[in-house]
Short mmCIF file of C-alpha atoms and ligand atoms in Angstrom, two decimals:
data_model
loop_
_atom_site.label_atom_id
_atom_site.label_comp_id
_atom_site.label_asym_id
_atom_site.label_seq_id
_atom_site.Cartn_x
_atom_site.Cartn_y
_atom_site.Cartn_z
CA MET A 26 -130.50 151.84 -100.01
CA GLY A 27 -133.34 149.38 -99.93
CA SER A 28 -134.87 148.68 -96.50
CA LYS A 29 -134.53 151.02 -93.54
CA PRO A 30 -130.85 151.17 -91.80
CA ARG A 31 -131.03 149.12 -88.27
CA ILE A 32 -130.67 151.62 -85.47
CA LEU A 33 -130.06 150.46 -81.87
CA VAL A 34 -131.03 153.30 -79.14
CA ALA A 35 -129.23 151.94 -76.10
CA ARG A 36 -131.37 154.20 -73.27
CA ALA A 37 -134.97 155.26 -72.82
CA ILE A 38 -134.57 158.85 -74.43
CA PHE A 39 -137.65 160.96 -74.95
CA PRO A 40 -140.91 158.87 -76.41
CA ASP A 41 -141.10 160.82 -79.27
CA ILE A 42 -137.82 161.02 -80.44
CA VAL A 43 -137.71 157.03 -80.26
CA GLU A 44 -141.00 157.59 -82.59
CA ARG A 45 -139.08 160.36 -84.63
CA LEU A 46 -136.68 157.70 -85.34
CA ARG A 47 -138.78 155.50 -86.52
CA THR A 48 -139.75 157.16 -89.44
CA HIS A 49 -136.26 157.04 -91.26
CA PHE A 50 -135.14 153.14 -89.34
CA GLU A 51 -135.95 149.73 -87.78
CA VAL A 52 -134.99 151.46 -84.27
CA GLU A 53 -134.52 148.60 -81.04
CA ASP A 54 -134.61 151.01 -78.08
CA ASN A 55 -134.57 150.06 -74.12
CA PRO A 56 -137.80 151.48 -72.38
CA GLY A 57 -136.78 149.57 -69.39
CA ASP A 58 -134.26 151.81 -69.87
CA GLY A 59 -131.61 149.10 -67.80
CA ILE A 60 -127.57 149.12 -68.49
CA TRP A 61 -126.45 146.58 -70.59
CA THR A 62 -123.42 144.75 -69.88
CA PRO A 63 -120.26 145.33 -72.35
CA ASP A 64 -120.74 141.98 -74.28
CA ALA A 65 -125.16 142.58 -73.98
CA LEU A 66 -124.46 145.83 -75.84
CA ALA A 67 -122.15 144.16 -78.59
CA ALA A 68 -124.88 141.11 -79.50
CA ARG A 69 -127.55 143.99 -79.93
CA LEU A 70 -125.04 145.66 -82.12
CA ALA A 71 -123.83 142.45 -84.20
CA ASP A 72 -127.10 143.24 -87.09
CA LYS A 73 -127.01 147.21 -86.62
CA ASP A 74 -126.07 149.97 -88.97
CA GLY A 75 -126.04 153.17 -86.33
CA ALA A 76 -126.50 153.60 -82.88
CA PHE A 77 -127.66 156.17 -79.51
CA THR A 78 -126.12 156.03 -76.56
CA THR A 79 -124.58 157.98 -73.44
CA GLY A 80 -122.20 157.94 -72.02
CA SER A 81 -123.01 154.82 -69.95
CA GLU A 82 -121.50 153.67 -72.95
CA ARG A 83 -118.43 152.41 -73.52
CA ILE A 84 -117.97 152.05 -77.41
CA ASP A 85 -114.60 150.27 -77.05
CA ALA A 86 -112.53 148.18 -79.82
CA ALA A 87 -114.58 144.80 -78.30
CA VAL A 88 -117.70 146.29 -78.98
CA LEU A 89 -116.37 147.25 -83.08
CA ALA A 90 -115.10 144.18 -83.44
CA ALA A 91 -118.55 142.57 -83.02
CA ALA A 92 -120.93 145.19 -84.79
CA PRO A 93 -119.62 144.59 -88.30
CA ARG A 94 -122.01 146.71 -90.11
CA LEU A 95 -122.35 149.50 -87.43
CA ARG A 96 -121.03 152.85 -89.22
CA ILE A 97 -122.64 155.59 -86.95
CA VAL A 98 -123.27 155.94 -83.25
CA ALA A 99 -124.31 159.30 -81.74
CA ASN A 100 -124.32 160.51 -78.38
CA MET A 101 -125.92 162.62 -76.83
CA ALA A 102 -123.63 164.43 -74.50
CA VAL A 103 -121.03 166.62 -75.41
CA GLY A 104 -118.14 164.98 -73.45
CA TYR A 105 -117.01 161.53 -75.43
CA ASN A 106 -114.97 160.02 -72.92
CA ASN A 107 -116.53 156.30 -73.18
CA PHE A 108 -115.66 156.37 -76.88
CA GLU A 109 -112.55 154.68 -77.82
CA VAL A 110 -111.89 157.14 -80.28
CA ASP A 111 -109.11 156.12 -82.34
CA ALA A 112 -110.60 152.65 -82.27
CA MET A 113 -113.83 153.82 -84.02
CA THR A 114 -111.30 155.73 -86.91
CA ALA A 115 -109.87 152.79 -87.83
CA ALA A 116 -113.12 150.98 -87.34
CA GLY A 117 -114.69 153.79 -90.03
CA VAL A 118 -117.37 154.56 -87.94
CA GLN A 119 -118.55 157.52 -86.93
CA GLY A 120 -119.01 159.08 -83.36
CA THR A 121 -120.61 162.54 -82.87
CA ASN A 122 -121.98 164.56 -79.51
CA THR A 123 -123.63 167.06 -78.82
CA PRO A 124 -122.25 170.03 -77.81
CA ASP A 125 -122.97 174.08 -77.87
CA VAL A 126 -127.50 172.97 -77.15
CA LEU A 127 -125.77 172.33 -73.90
CA THR A 128 -123.83 175.33 -72.65
CA GLU A 129 -125.88 177.62 -71.14
CA THR A 130 -127.87 174.98 -68.79
CA THR A 131 -124.39 173.14 -67.95
CA ALA A 132 -122.99 177.05 -67.15
CA ASP A 133 -126.23 177.97 -65.01
CA PHE A 134 -125.66 174.73 -63.34
CA GLY A 135 -121.37 174.95 -62.99
CA PHE A 136 -122.44 178.61 -61.23
CA ALA A 137 -125.18 176.83 -58.65
CA LEU A 138 -122.79 174.85 -57.68
CA LEU A 139 -120.30 176.86 -56.92
CA MET A 140 -122.71 178.57 -55.24
CA ALA A 141 -123.95 176.18 -52.91
CA THR A 142 -120.81 175.67 -52.15
CA ALA A 143 -119.48 178.78 -51.21
CA ARG A 144 -122.70 179.59 -48.80
CA ARG A 145 -123.31 175.80 -47.60
CA MET A 146 -126.87 175.69 -48.63
CA ALA A 147 -126.80 171.67 -48.90
CA GLU A 148 -124.67 171.16 -45.32
CA SER A 149 -127.43 173.86 -44.21
CA GLU A 150 -130.65 172.35 -44.97
CA ARG A 151 -130.01 168.80 -44.21
CA TYR A 152 -128.87 170.84 -40.58
CA LEU A 153 -132.44 172.39 -40.76
CA ARG A 154 -134.13 168.97 -42.08
CA ALA A 155 -132.75 167.17 -39.17
CA GLY A 156 -134.33 169.64 -36.31
CA LEU A 157 -130.92 170.46 -35.20
CA TRP A 158 -131.89 174.53 -35.49
CA THR A 159 -133.05 175.74 -32.65
CA GLN A 160 -131.12 179.10 -32.34
CA TRP A 161 -129.84 181.62 -35.14
CA SER A 162 -125.72 182.41 -33.87
CA TYR A 163 -123.58 184.92 -35.32
CA ASP A 164 -121.74 182.07 -37.31
CA MET A 165 -123.86 179.54 -38.43
CA PHE A 166 -122.63 178.57 -41.89
CA ALA A 167 -120.51 181.63 -42.35
CA GLY A 168 -119.07 180.71 -46.02
CA GLY A 169 -117.04 182.98 -48.34
CA ASP A 170 -118.44 185.28 -50.83
CA ILE A 171 -118.90 184.99 -54.00
CA HIS A 172 -119.11 188.29 -55.29
CA GLY A 173 -115.88 190.18 -56.10
CA SER A 174 -114.27 186.92 -55.34
CA THR A 175 -111.38 185.13 -57.26
CA LEU A 176 -112.67 182.81 -60.06
CA GLY A 177 -110.11 180.07 -61.34
CA ILE A 178 -111.81 177.89 -64.66
CA ILE A 179 -109.78 174.65 -64.88
CA GLY A 180 -110.74 174.49 -69.06
CA MET A 181 -111.73 176.74 -70.96
CA GLY A 182 -114.15 175.43 -73.81
CA ARG A 183 -117.42 177.29 -74.37
CA ILE A 184 -119.13 176.38 -70.89
CA GLY A 185 -116.20 177.66 -68.82
CA GLN A 186 -116.61 180.81 -70.76
CA GLY A 187 -120.22 181.25 -69.64
CA ILE A 188 -119.42 180.16 -66.54
CA ALA A 189 -116.83 183.26 -67.05
CA ARG A 190 -119.37 185.50 -68.32
CA ARG A 191 -121.62 184.68 -65.20
CA GLY A 192 -119.31 185.15 -62.97
CA ALA A 193 -117.27 188.67 -63.98
CA HIS A 194 -120.42 190.72 -65.26
CA GLY A 195 -122.66 189.14 -62.85
CA PHE A 196 -120.99 189.03 -59.62
CA GLY A 197 -118.06 191.26 -60.20
CA MET A 198 -115.33 188.41 -59.99
CA LYS A 199 -111.83 188.85 -61.21
CA VAL A 200 -111.64 185.34 -63.24
CA ILE A 201 -108.64 183.54 -63.94
CA TYR A 202 -108.47 181.09 -66.36
CA HIS A 203 -106.20 177.64 -67.41
CA ASN A 204 -106.93 175.91 -71.05
CA ARG A 205 -104.12 173.95 -73.57
CA SER A 206 -104.58 177.21 -75.16
CA ARG A 207 -104.91 180.73 -74.59
CA LEU A 208 -108.48 182.24 -75.70
CA GLY A 209 -107.55 184.97 -78.54
CA ALA A 210 -108.59 188.18 -76.90
CA LYS A 211 -111.71 189.68 -78.38
CA LEU A 212 -112.81 186.37 -76.28
CA GLU A 213 -110.77 187.43 -73.03
CA ALA A 214 -111.98 190.57 -73.39
CA GLU A 215 -115.82 189.00 -73.29
CA CYS A 216 -115.19 186.82 -70.48
CA LYS A 217 -112.77 189.92 -68.42
CA ALA A 218 -110.32 186.74 -68.19
CA ARG A 219 -107.08 186.87 -68.09
CA HIS A 220 -104.88 183.57 -68.85
CA VAL A 221 -102.91 181.68 -65.99
CA GLY A 222 -100.53 178.71 -65.11
CA LYS A 223 -102.20 176.19 -63.00
CA GLU A 224 -100.11 176.66 -60.19
CA GLU A 225 -101.23 181.16 -60.43
CA LEU A 226 -104.43 179.52 -60.21
CA LEU A 227 -104.24 177.62 -57.54
CA ARG A 228 -103.04 178.97 -54.21
CA THR A 229 -104.79 182.51 -55.89
CA ALA A 230 -108.17 181.68 -56.70
CA ASP A 231 -111.01 181.58 -53.74
CA HIS A 232 -113.33 178.66 -55.75
CA VAL A 233 -111.76 176.74 -58.67
CA VAL A 234 -114.35 175.58 -61.45
CA LEU A 235 -112.80 172.08 -63.71
CA VAL A 236 -114.67 172.04 -67.05
CA LEU A 237 -112.17 170.58 -68.53
CA PRO A 238 -113.04 167.46 -71.12
CA TYR A 239 -111.45 164.44 -69.67
CA THR A 240 -108.45 162.31 -71.30
CA PRO A 241 -106.03 159.83 -69.84
CA ALA A 242 -103.20 163.40 -69.04
CA ALA A 243 -106.30 164.71 -67.66
CA HIS A 244 -106.80 162.09 -64.88
CA HIS A 245 -106.23 163.44 -61.56
CA THR A 246 -105.79 167.13 -62.27
CA ILE A 247 -106.51 168.17 -58.67
CA GLY A 248 -104.60 165.43 -56.42
CA ALA A 249 -103.29 165.82 -53.23
CA ALA A 250 -100.53 167.82 -54.03
CA GLU A 251 -102.85 170.13 -56.00
CA LEU A 252 -105.83 170.63 -53.47
CA ALA A 253 -102.46 171.90 -51.21
CA LEU A 254 -101.59 175.06 -53.36
CA MET A 255 -105.26 176.24 -52.55
CA LYS A 256 -106.24 178.32 -49.46
CA PRO A 257 -107.56 176.57 -46.87
CA THR A 258 -110.92 179.19 -47.39
CA ALA A 259 -111.29 178.20 -51.17
CA THR A 260 -113.72 175.80 -52.93
CA LEU A 261 -113.69 173.55 -55.50
CA VAL A 262 -116.57 172.14 -58.10
CA ASN A 263 -116.44 169.32 -61.01
CA ILE A 264 -118.99 169.43 -63.53
CA ALA A 265 -116.51 167.86 -66.17
CA ARG A 266 -116.19 164.27 -65.14
CA GLY A 267 -114.92 161.69 -63.09
CA GLY A 268 -111.40 160.92 -62.57
CA ILE A 269 -109.96 164.43 -63.33
CA VAL A 270 -110.52 164.70 -59.51
CA ASP A 271 -108.66 162.32 -57.10
CA ASP A 272 -111.99 161.94 -55.22
CA ALA A 273 -110.20 159.85 -52.05
CA ALA A 274 -107.67 163.06 -51.88
CA LEU A 275 -110.22 165.31 -51.84
CA ALA A 276 -112.71 163.49 -49.65
CA VAL A 277 -108.94 163.67 -46.53
CA ALA A 278 -108.31 167.31 -47.86
CA LEU A 279 -112.29 168.45 -46.79
CA ARG A 280 -112.29 166.30 -43.74
CA GLU A 281 -108.91 168.29 -42.87
CA ARG A 282 -110.65 171.19 -43.59
CA ARG A 283 -107.24 172.23 -45.88
CA ILE A 284 -109.61 173.49 -48.71
CA ALA A 285 -113.62 174.97 -47.50
CA ALA A 286 -115.73 173.28 -49.74
CA ALA A 287 -116.07 171.10 -52.52
CA GLY A 288 -119.26 170.55 -55.02
CA LEU A 289 -119.08 167.67 -57.10
CA ASP A 290 -121.36 166.39 -60.20
CA VAL A 291 -118.97 164.06 -61.05
CA PHE A 292 -117.70 161.04 -59.25
CA GLU A 293 -114.82 158.75 -60.39
CA GLY A 294 -116.43 155.22 -61.69
CA GLU A 295 -119.92 156.72 -61.18
CA PRO A 296 -122.19 156.28 -59.80
CA ARG A 297 -120.27 154.66 -57.41
CA VAL A 298 -119.33 157.38 -54.93
CA HIS A 299 -116.00 156.96 -52.81
CA PRO A 300 -117.61 156.13 -49.48
CA ASP A 301 -115.71 158.94 -47.50
CA LEU A 302 -117.34 161.73 -49.82
CA LEU A 303 -120.43 160.74 -48.54
CA THR A 304 -119.48 161.52 -45.12
CA VAL A 305 -117.74 165.13 -45.01
CA PRO A 306 -120.10 167.24 -44.40
CA ASN A 307 -119.03 170.51 -45.66
CA MET A 308 -119.81 169.24 -50.04
CA VAL A 309 -122.67 169.54 -52.24
CA LEU A 310 -123.02 166.33 -54.18
CA THR A 311 -125.48 165.64 -57.12
CA PRO A 312 -125.96 163.10 -59.74
CA HIS A 313 -124.06 164.03 -63.06
CA ILE A 314 -126.83 165.67 -63.52
CA ALA A 315 -125.43 169.76 -64.96
CA SER A 316 -127.18 169.96 -68.51
CA ALA A 317 -129.79 168.58 -67.11
CA SER A 318 -132.36 171.47 -67.97
CA VAL A 319 -135.82 169.66 -69.93
CA PRO A 320 -135.76 171.58 -73.13
CA THR A 321 -132.05 171.04 -72.88
CA ARG A 322 -132.35 167.45 -71.91
CA ARG A 323 -134.59 167.50 -75.57
CA ALA A 324 -132.22 169.59 -77.11
CA MET A 325 -129.15 167.54 -77.04
CA ALA A 326 -131.58 164.14 -77.38
CA SER A 327 -132.53 165.82 -80.71
CA LEU A 328 -129.64 166.25 -81.91
CA ALA A 329 -128.16 163.22 -81.40
CA ALA A 330 -130.91 162.29 -82.98
CA ASP A 331 -130.61 164.29 -86.04
CA ASN A 332 -126.91 163.58 -87.21
CA LEU A 333 -128.06 159.68 -87.78
CA ILE A 334 -130.39 161.35 -89.97
CA ALA A 335 -128.54 163.93 -91.17
CA PHE A 336 -125.52 160.54 -91.40
CA PHE A 337 -127.94 158.32 -93.39
CA ASP A 338 -129.30 160.53 -95.99
CA GLY A 339 -125.87 161.57 -96.67
CA ARG A 340 -125.80 164.87 -95.77
CA GLY A 341 -123.36 164.17 -93.29
CA PRO A 342 -122.56 163.94 -89.29
CA LEU A 343 -123.94 167.77 -87.78
CA THR A 344 -121.29 167.27 -84.70
CA PRO A 345 -118.93 164.80 -85.98
CA VAL A 346 -115.95 163.87 -82.88
CA ASN A 347 -113.70 162.07 -85.43
CA ARG A 348 -112.87 161.69 -89.44
CA PRO A 349 -113.50 157.89 -89.81
CA VAL A 350 -111.44 155.53 -92.31
CA ALA A 351 -113.42 153.82 -95.42
CA HIS A 352 -116.09 151.51 -93.81
CA PRO A 353 -114.14 147.70 -93.90
CA ARG A 354 -117.96 146.86 -95.74
CA GLY A 355 -117.07 149.51 -98.54
CA TYR A 356 -120.46 151.84 -97.69
C1 GLV B 17 -122.61 165.45 -69.90
O1 GLV B 17 -121.78 165.42 -69.07
C2 GLV B 17 -122.40 165.48 -71.54
O2 GLV B 17 -121.05 165.49 -71.39
O3 GLV B 17 -122.73 166.18 -72.13
#
């Protein structure tokens, strides 16, 4: 190729990684970090060969139709529900994500959110900061135990397995899991995890953690009916995607103490948060930061950049999420 491919970097990322991209590509970046409307994104992609995106840019049929040169979109996230994968495949556009590099960091966070939720850390901190702590009492912010309890994981991919290992080996938890396909015997033994049906998991677990990818079939995996199956002492943690939990139904269940507490890092329609969740006391709420350690965010950005570089220098994408048909321009 004579001139350098043109790349759009849709959000602000580490400046040195943008500089690395500039050695390979003509780069239009977004240092101001405003989130573009779909039309503004489509207009910027009109003359681009590739794009670096995050979960906030939706790549759908309309955007693809406006981007005839586009050959690859590298997402800086392991989840890629912002991609309309079938439309990308049909348009000859390669998609990539950032698996593996965030597994342990995200599992750390899932476990931290589980502990903060069960031990009521956010609720008790708010109480202390509000100047309400005047004396010790025997049941003040008494929560559930982690050690020795039953951990139920829905979605047993790499991150789910990381959480299972932490629970089983670090905290002596009994681990049960539910997943589309059962793990092999070796992995089950490593995670000390037993495969069960969803209903058994919800009825039995003391702490339920959601780590499954978002697909239309996973929409409202946890709604009012599922919450009703859980123990009144149980907790629920969602580090997967907004929409996997029915947030309005969860707010009702928490307010009525049908379950003990919940921790959410992801929300339906984020960054908006269902207003009822904001007034429920027995919750820990975080702004989609499960992978947000500095080294891991660097590794994610670097892998997304490496995907673009490897694609255009002919090595092929490192972590593809689809196998596109031939590009209509014959690239
Ligand atoms: C974060 O949510 C990711 O998918 O990487």
